[in-house]
Amino acid sequence: DIGGSYNVSPGDTVKVLMKQSDGFTALLLGYVVPLILVVTLLVVLISLDVPELPAGLLSLAILAPYYGILRLFRHRIEKKFNFSIKY
């Protein structure tokens, strides 16, 4: 939901804008942190002599709880992002 009042109608072409810092935060939460988690867990499991297939699957499985936690805190996270419309 984009706050504010805008003089637009359904079907109008608009641009949805956000601050660059909000974009970096979204990038960090959505891609960078999960990548770091997967790679770190994979390196740890391989160094503990866990076979590659289980290590790879377990490394990917860490994403389910991570994105689940993001989902639980989505209302708190949503408050940090501000969008606006340019028409």
mmCIF file of N, CA and C in Angstrom, residues 36-80:
data_model
loop_
_atom_site.group_PDB
_atom_site.id
_atom_site.type_symbol
_atom_site.label_atom_id
_atom_site.label_comp_id
_atom_site.label_asym_id
_atom_site.label_seq_id
_atom_site.Cartn_x
_atom_site.Cartn_y
_atom_site.Cartn_z
ATOM 1 N N ILE A 36 24.897 -15.472 2.057
ATOM 2 C CA ILE A 36 25.921 -15.652 3.093
ATOM 3 C C ILE A 36 25.580 -16.850 3.974
ATOM 4 N N LEU A 37 24.303 -16.998 4.347
ATOM 5 C CA LEU A 37 23.894 -18.147 5.158
ATOM 6 C C LEU A 37 24.161 -19.472 4.445
ATOM 7 N N VAL A 38 23.770 -19.562 3.191
ATOM 8 C CA VAL A 38 23.939 -20.806 2.427
ATOM 9 C C VAL A 38 25.420 -21.149 2.275
ATOM 10 N N VAL A 39 26.219 -20.187 1.854
ATOM 11 C CA VAL A 39 27.642 -20.451 1.628
ATOM 12 C C VAL A 39 28.347 -20.788 2.939
ATOM 13 N N THR A 40 28.051 -20.050 3.999
ATOM 14 C CA THR A 40 28.679 -20.309 5.291
ATOM 15 C C THR A 40 28.337 -21.704 5.803
ATOM 16 N N LEU A 41 27.068 -22.070 5.753
ATOM 17 C CA LEU A 41 26.668 -23.391 6.226
ATOM 18 C C LEU A 41 27.292 -24.486 5.365
ATOM 19 N N LEU A 42 27.360 -24.280 4.062
ATOM 20 C CA LEU A 42 27.973 -25.262 3.174
ATOM 21 C C LEU A 42 29.447 -25.460 3.511
ATOM 22 N N VAL A 43 30.179 -24.370 3.721
ATOM 23 C CA VAL A 43 31.600 -24.459 4.067
ATOM 24 C C VAL A 43 31.780 -25.180 5.402
ATOM 25 N N VAL A 44 30.950 -24.849 6.373
ATOM 26 C CA VAL A 44 31.052 -25.496 7.695
ATOM 27 C C VAL A 44 30.771 -26.985 7.581
ATOM 28 N N LEU A 45 29.714 -27.354 6.876
ATOM 29 C CA LEU A 45 29.365 -28.765 6.760
ATOM 30 C C LEU A 45 30.415 -29.546 5.982
ATOM 31 N N ILE A 46 30.939 -28.980 4.915
ATOM 32 C CA ILE A 46 32.001 -29.654 4.147
ATOM 33 C C ILE A 46 33.254 -29.809 5.013
ATOM 34 N N SER A 47 33.574 -28.782 5.816
ATOM 35 C CA SER A 47 34.759 -28.879 6.687
ATOM 36 C C SER A 47 34.556 -29.913 7.792
ATOM 37 N N LEU A 48 33.310 -30.248 8.110
ATOM 38 C CA LEU A 48 33.011 -31.294 9.096
ATOM 39 C C LEU A 48 32.872 -32.664 8.432
ATOM 40 N N ASP A 49 33.312 -32.763 7.173
ATOM 41 C CA ASP A 49 33.293 -34.008 6.401
ATOM 42 C C ASP A 49 31.900 -34.577 6.175
ATOM 43 N N VAL A 50 30.898 -33.704 6.105
ATOM 44 C CA VAL A 50 29.557 -34.134 5.715
ATOM 45 C C VAL A 50 29.599 -34.334 4.201
ATOM 46 N N PRO A 51 29.071 -35.438 3.681
ATOM 47 C CA PRO A 51 29.077 -35.646 2.225
ATOM 48 C C PRO A 51 28.419 -34.472 1.485
ATOM 49 N N GLU A 52 28.835 -34.263 0.238
ATOM 50 C CA GLU A 52 28.421 -33.082 -0.517
ATOM 51 C C GLU A 52 26.909 -32.977 -0.703
ATOM 52 N N LEU A 53 26.245 -34.063 -1.055
ATOM 53 C CA LEU A 53 24.800 -33.986 -1.300
ATOM 54 C C LEU A 53 24.031 -33.563 -0.048
ATOM 55 N N PRO A 54 24.227 -34.236 1.099
ATOM 56 C CA PRO A 54 23.516 -33.764 2.297
ATOM 57 C C PRO A 54 23.926 -32.348 2.712
ATOM 58 N N ALA A 55 25.205 -32.023 2.544
ATOM 59 C CA ALA A 55 25.670 -30.675 2.900
ATOM 60 C C ALA A 55 24.981 -29.629 2.029
ATOM 61 N N GLY A 56 24.875 -29.909 0.733
ATOM 62 C CA GLY A 56 24.209 -28.978 -0.168
ATOM 63 C C GLY A 56 22.736 -28.832 0.139
ATOM 64 N N LEU A 57 22.084 -29.964 0.405
ATOM 65 C CA LEU A 57 20.652 -29.909 0.713
ATOM 66 C C LEU A 57 20.381 -29.197 2.031
ATOM 67 N N LEU A 58 21.198 -29.474 3.029
ATOM 68 C CA LEU A 58 21.032 -28.789 4.322
ATOM 69 C C LEU A 58 21.302 -27.290 4.185
ATOM 70 N N SER A 59 22.289 -26.944 3.360
ATOM 71 C CA SER A 59 22.600 -25.528 3.147
ATOM 72 C C SER A 59 21.423 -24.808 2.503
ATOM 73 N N LEU A 60 20.782 -25.460 1.544
ATOM 74 C CA LEU A 60 19.608 -24.852 0.920
ATOM 75 C C LEU A 60 18.421 -24.836 1.871
ATOM 76 N N ALA A 61 18.330 -25.838 2.745
ATOM 77 C CA ALA A 61 17.210 -25.927 3.679
ATOM 78 C C ALA A 61 17.217 -24.789 4.698
ATOM 79 N N ILE A 62 18.376 -24.152 4.915
ATOM 80 C CA ILE A 62 18.443 -23.033 5.862
ATOM 81 C C ILE A 62 17.598 -21.859 5.374
ATOM 82 N N LEU A 63 17.298 -21.829 4.074
ATOM 83 C CA LEU A 63 16.520 -20.718 3.527
ATOM 84 C C LEU A 63 15.074 -20.727 4.014
ATOM 85 N N ALA A 64 14.508 -21.915 4.249
ATOM 86 C CA ALA A 64 13.113 -21.988 4.704
ATOM 87 C C ALA A 64 12.918 -21.283 6.041
ATOM 88 N N PRO A 65 13.726 -21.586 7.068
ATOM 89 C CA PRO A 65 13.534 -20.837 8.322
ATOM 90 C C PRO A 65 13.883 -19.354 8.195
ATOM 91 N N TYR A 66 14.874 -19.031 7.356
ATOM 92 C CA TYR A 66 15.232 -17.621 7.192
ATOM 93 C C TYR A 66 14.063 -16.824 6.629
ATOM 94 N N TYR A 67 13.497 -17.310 5.524
ATOM 95 C CA TYR A 67 12.372 -16.586 4.926
ATOM 96 C C TYR A 67 11.123 -16.685 5.797
ATOM 97 N N GLY A 68 11.005 -17.748 6.593
ATOM 98 C CA GLY A 68 9.911 -17.837 7.562
ATOM 99 C C GLY A 68 10.022 -16.754 8.621
ATOM 100 N N ILE A 69 11.240 -16.510 9.091
ATOM 101 C CA ILE A 69 11.472 -15.449 10.084
ATOM 102 C C ILE A 69 11.165 -14.086 9.468
ATOM 103 N N LEU A 70 11.601 -13.874 8.216
ATOM 104 C CA LEU A 70 11.255 -12.614 7.542
ATOM 105 C C LEU A 70 9.744 -12.445 7.469
ATOM 106 N N ARG A 71 9.049 -13.533 7.175
ATOM 107 C CA ARG A 71 7.581 -13.489 7.079
ATOM 108 C C ARG A 71 6.962 -13.119 8.429
ATOM 109 N N LEU A 72 7.494 -13.691 9.516
ATOM 110 C CA LEU A 72 6.971 -13.380 10.855
ATOM 111 C C LEU A 72 7.149 -11.899 11.204
ATOM 112 N N PHE A 73 8.253 -11.326 10.752
ATOM 113 C CA PHE A 73 8.548 -9.930 11.078
ATOM 114 C C PHE A 73 8.192 -8.972 9.940
ATOM 115 N N ARG A 74 7.353 -9.419 8.990
ATOM 116 C CA ARG A 74 7.054 -8.608 7.808
ATOM 117 C C ARG A 74 6.421 -7.266 8.155
ATOM 118 N N HIS A 75 5.592 -7.210 9.189
ATOM 119 C CA HIS A 75 4.943 -5.943 9.530
ATOM 120 C C HIS A 75 5.972 -4.936 10.051
ATOM 121 N N ARG A 76 6.926 -5.408 10.807
ATOM 122 C CA ARG A 76 7.980 -4.532 11.312
ATOM 123 C C ARG A 76 8.880 -4.080 10.155
ATOM 124 N N ILE A 77 9.159 -4.995 9.243
ATOM 125 C CA ILE A 77 10.011 -4.674 8.099
ATOM 126 C C ILE A 77 9.301 -3.717 7.151
ATOM 127 N N GLU A 78 7.991 -3.928 6.921
ATOM 128 C CA GLU A 78 7.217 -3.060 6.021
ATOM 129 C C GLU A 78 7.259 -1.602 6.453
ATOM 130 N N LYS A 79 7.298 -1.362 7.753
ATOM 131 C CA LYS A 79 7.305 0.014 8.261
ATOM 132 C C LYS A 79 8.580 0.759 7.878
ATOM 133 N N LYS A 80 9.648 0.015 7.548
ATOM 134 C CA LYS A 80 10.917 0.655 7.214
ATOM 135 C C LYS A 80 10.994 1.085 5.757
#
